[in-house]
Short mmCIF file of C-alpha atoms and ligand atoms in Angstrom, two decimals:
data_model
loop_
_atom_site.label_atom_id
_atom_site.label_comp_id
_atom_site.label_asym_id
_atom_site.label_seq_id
_atom_site.Cartn_x
_atom_site.Cartn_y
_atom_site.Cartn_z
CA ASP A 1 19.39 -21.46 -8.46
CA GLY A 2 18.40 -18.00 -9.74
CA ARG A 3 15.44 -16.68 -7.85
CA LYS A 4 13.84 -13.72 -9.62
CA PHE A 5 14.91 -11.00 -7.16
CA ASP A 6 18.38 -12.33 -6.29
CA GLY A 7 20.75 -9.39 -5.82
CA LYS A 8 17.89 -6.89 -5.56
CA THR A 9 16.93 -4.79 -2.53
CA ALA A 10 13.28 -4.06 -1.77
CA LEU A 11 12.05 -1.24 0.44
CA VAL A 12 8.61 -2.07 1.88
CA THR A 13 6.56 0.51 3.80
CA GLY A 14 3.80 -0.51 6.18
CA ALA A 15 5.93 -3.65 6.48
CA GLY A 16 4.51 -4.40 9.93
CA GLY A 17 0.97 -4.55 8.56
CA ASN A 18 -0.96 -7.36 6.89
CA ILE A 19 -0.29 -6.62 3.23
CA GLY A 20 3.22 -5.23 3.79
CA LEU A 21 4.43 -8.24 5.74
CA ALA A 22 2.89 -10.83 3.42
CA THR A 23 4.50 -9.09 0.44
CA ALA A 24 7.87 -8.67 2.16
CA LEU A 25 7.91 -12.42 2.88
CA ARG A 26 7.13 -13.18 -0.75
CA LEU A 27 9.89 -10.87 -2.06
CA ALA A 28 12.36 -12.38 0.44
CA ASN A 29 11.46 -15.89 -0.73
CA GLU A 30 12.13 -14.68 -4.27
CA GLY A 31 15.60 -13.54 -3.19
CA ALA A 32 15.24 -9.81 -2.41
CA ALA A 33 17.10 -8.25 0.52
CA LEU A 34 14.61 -6.29 2.60
CA ALA A 35 14.50 -2.82 4.12
CA LEU A 36 11.34 -2.82 6.23
CA VAL A 37 9.77 0.54 7.13
CA ASP A 38 6.92 1.11 9.58
CA ILE A 39 5.90 3.56 12.31
CA SER A 40 5.28 0.78 14.84
CA PRO A 41 8.48 -0.57 16.44
CA GLU A 42 6.69 -3.66 17.80
CA LYS A 43 5.20 -4.65 14.45
CA LEU A 44 8.57 -3.95 12.82
CA SER A 45 10.51 -6.26 15.09
CA GLN A 46 7.97 -9.04 14.54
CA ALA A 47 8.17 -8.49 10.78
CA LYS A 48 11.97 -8.50 10.87
CA ALA A 49 12.01 -11.80 12.77
CA ALA A 50 9.51 -13.36 10.34
CA CYS A 51 11.39 -12.22 7.22
CA SER A 52 14.85 -13.13 8.54
CA ALA A 53 13.82 -16.78 8.43
CA SER A 54 14.06 -16.53 4.62
CA GLY A 55 17.83 -16.13 4.91
CA VAL A 56 18.06 -12.81 3.04
CA PRO A 57 19.53 -9.67 4.64
CA VAL A 58 16.75 -7.81 6.50
CA GLU A 59 16.89 -4.46 8.29
CA ALA A 60 14.06 -2.62 10.00
CA TYR A 61 13.61 1.17 9.99
CA ASP A 62 11.26 2.92 12.37
CA CYS A 63 10.09 5.89 10.28
CA ASP A 64 6.99 8.07 10.03
CA ILE A 65 6.41 8.50 6.31
CA THR A 66 4.58 11.80 6.90
CA ASP A 67 7.91 13.28 8.08
CA ARG A 68 9.74 14.40 4.94
CA ASP A 69 13.15 14.69 6.62
CA ALA A 70 12.81 11.33 8.36
CA VAL A 71 11.93 9.72 5.04
CA ALA A 72 14.96 11.28 3.31
CA ALA A 73 17.26 10.20 6.17
CA THR A 74 15.83 6.67 6.18
CA VAL A 75 16.26 6.29 2.43
CA ASP A 76 19.90 7.46 2.79
CA ARG A 77 20.51 4.95 5.58
CA ILE A 78 19.01 2.15 3.47
CA VAL A 79 21.14 3.04 0.45
CA SER A 80 24.27 3.07 2.66
CA ALA A 81 23.39 -0.24 4.28
CA PHE A 82 22.31 -2.15 1.14
CA GLY A 83 24.13 -0.24 -1.60
CA ALA A 84 20.94 0.42 -3.59
CA ILE A 85 17.15 0.30 -3.63
CA ASP A 86 15.81 -1.57 -6.67
CA LEU A 87 12.22 -2.24 -5.67
CA LEU A 88 9.80 -0.05 -3.69
CA PHE A 89 6.51 -1.27 -2.27
CA ASN A 90 4.98 2.05 -1.21
CA ASN A 91 2.22 0.55 0.86
CA ALA A 92 1.71 2.13 4.31
CA GLY A 93 -1.79 3.51 4.72
CA PHE A 94 -4.52 4.53 7.11
CA GLN A 95 -8.30 4.45 6.81
CA GLY A 96 -9.79 7.14 9.10
CA ALA A 97 -13.42 7.61 10.12
CA PHE A 98 -16.50 6.31 8.28
CA LYS A 99 -19.00 9.20 8.10
CA PRO A 100 -20.85 11.04 5.36
CA ILE A 101 -19.17 14.22 4.11
CA HIS A 102 -21.38 16.59 6.10
CA GLU A 103 -20.28 14.91 9.33
CA TYR A 104 -16.71 14.08 8.36
CA PRO A 105 -14.11 15.11 11.00
CA GLU A 106 -11.42 17.39 9.61
CA GLU A 107 -8.76 15.74 11.82
CA ASP A 108 -9.40 12.41 10.15
CA PHE A 109 -9.40 13.97 6.70
CA GLU A 110 -6.06 15.59 7.44
CA ALA A 111 -4.49 12.49 9.02
CA VAL A 112 -5.53 10.25 6.13
CA ILE A 113 -4.30 12.66 3.45
CA ARG A 114 -1.02 13.15 5.33
CA ILE A 115 -0.28 9.45 5.51
CA ASN A 116 -1.74 8.16 2.24
CA VAL A 117 -0.89 11.05 -0.07
CA PHE A 118 1.97 13.03 1.50
CA GLY A 119 3.56 9.87 2.93
CA ALA A 120 3.41 8.09 -0.42
CA PHE A 121 4.73 11.24 -2.13
CA HIS A 122 7.67 11.69 0.26
CA MET A 123 8.72 8.05 -0.15
CA LEU A 124 8.22 8.03 -3.92
CA ARG A 125 10.20 11.23 -4.32
CA ALA A 126 13.10 10.24 -2.05
CA VAL A 127 13.44 6.76 -3.55
CA SER A 128 13.03 7.91 -7.15
CA ARG A 129 15.84 10.49 -6.71
CA HIS A 130 18.08 7.54 -5.91
CA MET A 131 16.65 5.32 -8.67
CA VAL A 132 17.00 8.03 -11.35
CA LYS A 133 20.77 8.08 -10.73
CA ARG A 134 20.96 4.33 -11.26
CA ARG A 135 18.54 4.27 -14.20
CA PHE A 136 16.67 1.38 -12.62
CA GLY A 137 13.59 0.99 -10.44
CA ARG A 138 10.36 -0.94 -9.98
CA ILE A 139 7.76 0.78 -7.83
CA VAL A 140 4.35 -0.46 -6.71
CA ASN A 141 2.03 1.86 -4.79
CA THR A 142 -0.88 0.50 -2.76
CA ALA A 143 -4.01 2.33 -3.86
CA SER A 144 -7.49 0.85 -3.30
CA MET A 145 -10.72 0.25 -5.18
CA ALA A 146 -11.95 3.08 -2.93
CA GLY A 147 -9.77 5.31 -5.14
CA VAL A 148 -11.50 4.04 -8.27
CA GLN A 149 -15.14 3.64 -7.26
CA GLY A 150 -15.56 6.25 -4.50
CA PRO A 151 -17.51 4.30 -1.85
CA PRO A 152 -19.86 6.21 0.51
CA ASN A 153 -18.75 7.38 3.98
CA MET A 154 -15.04 7.22 3.15
CA VAL A 155 -14.33 10.67 1.77
CA ALA A 156 -10.86 10.94 3.30
CA TYR A 157 -9.71 7.45 2.38
CA GLY A 158 -11.30 7.42 -1.07
CA THR A 159 -9.94 10.86 -1.93
CA SER A 160 -6.48 9.86 -0.71
CA LYS A 161 -6.48 6.73 -2.85
CA PHE A 162 -7.64 8.68 -5.94
CA GLY A 163 -4.50 10.67 -5.10
CA VAL A 164 -2.36 7.53 -5.04
CA VAL A 165 -3.71 6.54 -8.47
CA GLY A 166 -2.76 10.04 -9.67
CA LEU A 167 0.72 9.82 -8.16
CA THR A 168 1.16 6.49 -9.93
CA GLN A 169 0.08 7.71 -13.36
CA ILE A 170 2.09 10.91 -13.24
CA ALA A 171 5.24 9.45 -11.65
CA SER A 172 5.17 6.67 -14.26
CA LYS A 173 5.46 9.31 -16.99
CA ASP A 174 8.09 11.35 -15.16
CA LEU A 175 10.21 8.26 -14.50
CA ALA A 176 9.74 6.29 -17.74
CA PRO A 177 12.87 7.87 -19.30
CA TYR A 178 14.95 6.43 -16.45
CA ASN A 179 13.94 2.76 -16.72
CA ILE A 180 11.74 3.13 -13.65
CA ARG A 181 8.27 1.60 -13.83
CA VAL A 182 5.55 2.76 -11.44
CA ASN A 183 2.33 0.80 -11.03
CA ALA A 184 -0.37 0.45 -8.38
CA ILE A 185 -2.50 -2.29 -6.91
CA SER A 186 -6.05 -1.72 -5.76
CA PRO A 187 -7.30 -4.29 -3.30
CA ALA A 188 -11.02 -4.16 -2.48
CA PHE A 189 -12.59 -6.20 0.32
CA MET A 190 -9.92 -8.25 2.08
CA GLY A 191 -10.62 -10.56 4.98
CA PRO A 192 -11.12 -12.13 7.40
CA GLY A 193 -9.67 -10.20 10.33
CA TYR A 194 -9.43 -6.75 11.78
CA MET A 195 -9.64 -4.64 8.62
CA TRP A 196 -12.73 -6.49 7.39
CA ASP A 197 -14.49 -6.40 10.79
CA ARG A 198 -13.69 -2.73 11.25
CA GLN A 199 -14.96 -1.83 7.80
CA VAL A 200 -18.19 -3.75 8.29
CA GLU A 201 -18.80 -2.29 11.76
CA LEU A 202 -18.04 1.27 10.74
CA GLN A 203 -20.21 1.13 7.62
CA ALA A 204 -23.05 -0.19 9.82
CA GLU A 205 -22.48 2.59 12.37
CA ALA A 206 -22.40 5.27 9.68
CA GLY A 207 -26.16 4.73 9.36
CA THR A 208 -26.64 5.69 5.71
CA GLN A 209 -28.90 4.32 2.98
CA TYR A 210 -26.06 2.35 1.44
CA PHE A 211 -25.60 -0.25 4.15
CA SER A 212 -27.65 -1.96 6.85
CA SER A 213 -27.12 -0.85 10.47
CA ASN A 214 -26.45 -4.50 11.33
CA PRO A 215 -22.77 -5.44 10.76
CA GLU A 216 -23.63 -9.02 9.75
CA GLU A 217 -25.99 -7.67 7.11
CA VAL A 218 -23.33 -5.23 5.93
CA ALA A 219 -20.92 -8.13 5.48
CA LYS A 220 -23.53 -9.89 3.30
CA GLN A 221 -24.23 -6.72 1.31
CA MET A 222 -20.55 -6.22 0.63
CA ILE A 223 -19.99 -9.81 -0.47
CA GLU A 224 -23.09 -9.70 -2.70
CA SER A 225 -21.59 -6.71 -4.51
CA VAL A 226 -18.55 -8.82 -5.51
CA PRO A 227 -18.90 -10.90 -8.71
CA MET A 228 -16.77 -13.69 -7.18
CA ARG A 229 -19.01 -13.61 -4.06
CA ARG A 230 -16.20 -13.65 -1.51
CA TYR A 231 -13.67 -11.33 0.03
CA GLY A 232 -10.06 -11.59 -0.97
CA ASP A 233 -7.38 -13.22 1.14
CA ILE A 234 -4.19 -11.30 1.95
CA SER A 235 -2.27 -14.15 0.26
CA GLU A 236 -3.85 -13.08 -3.07
CA ILE A 237 -1.93 -9.78 -3.07
CA PRO A 238 1.85 -10.50 -2.94
CA GLY A 239 1.96 -12.38 -6.25
CA VAL A 240 0.51 -9.37 -8.06
CA VAL A 241 3.09 -7.04 -6.49
CA SER A 242 5.88 -9.48 -7.37
CA PHE A 243 4.60 -9.64 -10.97
CA LEU A 244 4.57 -5.83 -11.24
CA MET A 245 8.15 -5.72 -9.92
CA SER A 246 9.40 -8.46 -12.25
CA ASP A 247 10.33 -8.49 -15.93
CA ASP A 248 7.07 -10.35 -16.65
CA SER A 249 5.44 -6.90 -16.58
CA SER A 250 8.24 -5.20 -18.51
CA TYR A 251 5.87 -3.21 -20.79
CA MET A 252 3.50 -2.10 -18.00
CA THR A 253 3.75 1.25 -16.28
CA GLY A 254 1.23 3.71 -14.84
CA VAL A 255 -1.29 0.90 -14.44
CA ASN A 256 -3.59 0.40 -11.45
CA VAL A 257 -4.35 -3.31 -11.08
CA PRO A 258 -7.60 -4.14 -9.26
CA ILE A 259 -7.49 -7.07 -6.83
CA SER A 260 -11.20 -7.10 -6.26
CA GLY A 261 -12.92 -10.35 -7.26
CA GLY A 262 -14.35 -8.69 -10.34
P1 NAD B 301 -2.39 -2.50 8.19
O1 NAD B 301 -3.03 -1.51 9.09
O2 NAD B 301 -2.25 -3.93 8.62
O3 NAD B 301 -0.95 -1.99 7.73
C1 NAD B 301 -0.62 -0.63 7.57
C2 NAD B 301 0.77 -0.41 8.16
O4 NAD B 301 1.16 0.94 7.89
C3 NAD B 301 0.79 -0.59 9.68
O5 NAD B 301 1.79 -1.52 10.06
C4 NAD B 301 1.09 0.81 10.20
O6 NAD B 301 1.84 0.81 11.41
C5 NAD B 301 1.83 1.44 9.03
N1 NAD B 301 1.76 2.90 9.07
C6 NAD B 301 0.66 3.66 9.32
N2 NAD B 301 0.99 4.95 9.33
C7 NAD B 301 2.32 5.03 9.06
C8 NAD B 301 3.25 6.11 8.94
N3 NAD B 301 2.85 7.38 9.11
N4 NAD B 301 4.54 5.82 8.67
C9 NAD B 301 4.95 4.54 8.52
N5 NAD B 301 4.11 3.48 8.63
C10 NAD B 301 2.82 3.72 8.90
O7 NAD B 301 -3.25 -2.46 6.84
P2 NAD B 301 -3.06 -3.25 5.46
O8 NAD B 301 -4.37 -3.84 5.13
O9 NAD B 301 -1.86 -4.09 5.45
O10 NAD B 301 -2.87 -1.99 4.51
C11 NAD B 301 -1.77 -1.80 3.65
C12 NAD B 301 -2.22 -0.91 2.52
O11 NAD B 301 -3.28 -1.55 1.80
C13 NAD B 301 -2.76 0.46 2.93
O12 NAD B 301 -2.30 1.44 2.04
C14 NAD B 301 -4.25 0.27 2.81
O13 NAD B 301 -4.91 1.50 2.60
C15 NAD B 301 -4.33 -0.62 1.61
N6 NAD B 301 -5.58 -1.37 1.43
C16 NAD B 301 -5.97 -2.29 2.33
C17 NAD B 301 -7.17 -2.98 2.11
C18 NAD B 301 -7.65 -3.99 3.10
O14 NAD B 301 -8.83 -4.33 3.09
N7 NAD B 301 -6.81 -4.53 3.97
C19 NAD B 301 -7.93 -2.72 0.98
C20 NAD B 301 -7.47 -1.78 0.06
C21 NAD B 301 -6.28 -1.12 0.29
#
């Protein structure tokens, strides 16, 4: 029948999370075998069960992407198990505290940079070493509009996502000679659910001039800042990732695609 990712293997990080799982399911339905990576064994086993229903080979790997050696070992195990990694969705991430810079906790800054920048770097480097040998690869990093616009009270997260945009642009140039394309997606406000509620509550608690101290008001303020006047649904992300991994985007690399309602 010829689904677009038949015969391909996709490595998805943060596969136990909202965006990772939704995207893994989409890639599986388009034929890709899946190597699911996450730090949470519970979320991983749920994700594995959900993806296995698609009938493609699925394996789960409990791995902390901030651990360089664990990442290298996991990538080796995946290559041995599947034979190759064709597609990488480098997506695991963490948000940290919402506070203005003069109150920002160093622990949160460090944790966020470790996961979002070092983690993405370790995975990108380990997988691209493998892809360079095969002269084939399609990589999508999850950045954020926070790494484009620089929202208040999110200095760790925003800075880390500016870093992911940088990793994307630079890796795309380094890897272009090897038939490896590297792009990013930048979701903005996604909801409903935990991430949305948390963001709204923490922006309210931050108590700055940019948002109301009432979470319901913050939700309205955020929505009013979006031209399409709504938050995005998680289901509006996987198709963009699939597009960036497919030949439909064959002349695109180093691009950061906003998924932001305008
Ligand atoms: P999520 O919290 O549901 O998923 C993140 C996943 O990453 C979790 O399953 C978590 O266990 C995993 N993870 C965290 N630290 C890890 C580590 N050290 N090693 C391996 N796995 C680790 O959140 P999500 O919304 O699915 O986020 C996915 C990506 O999208 C993140 O990079 C996030 O920054 C980005 N993003 C999300 C939104 C949003 O509103 N949901 C907006 C913009 C960008």
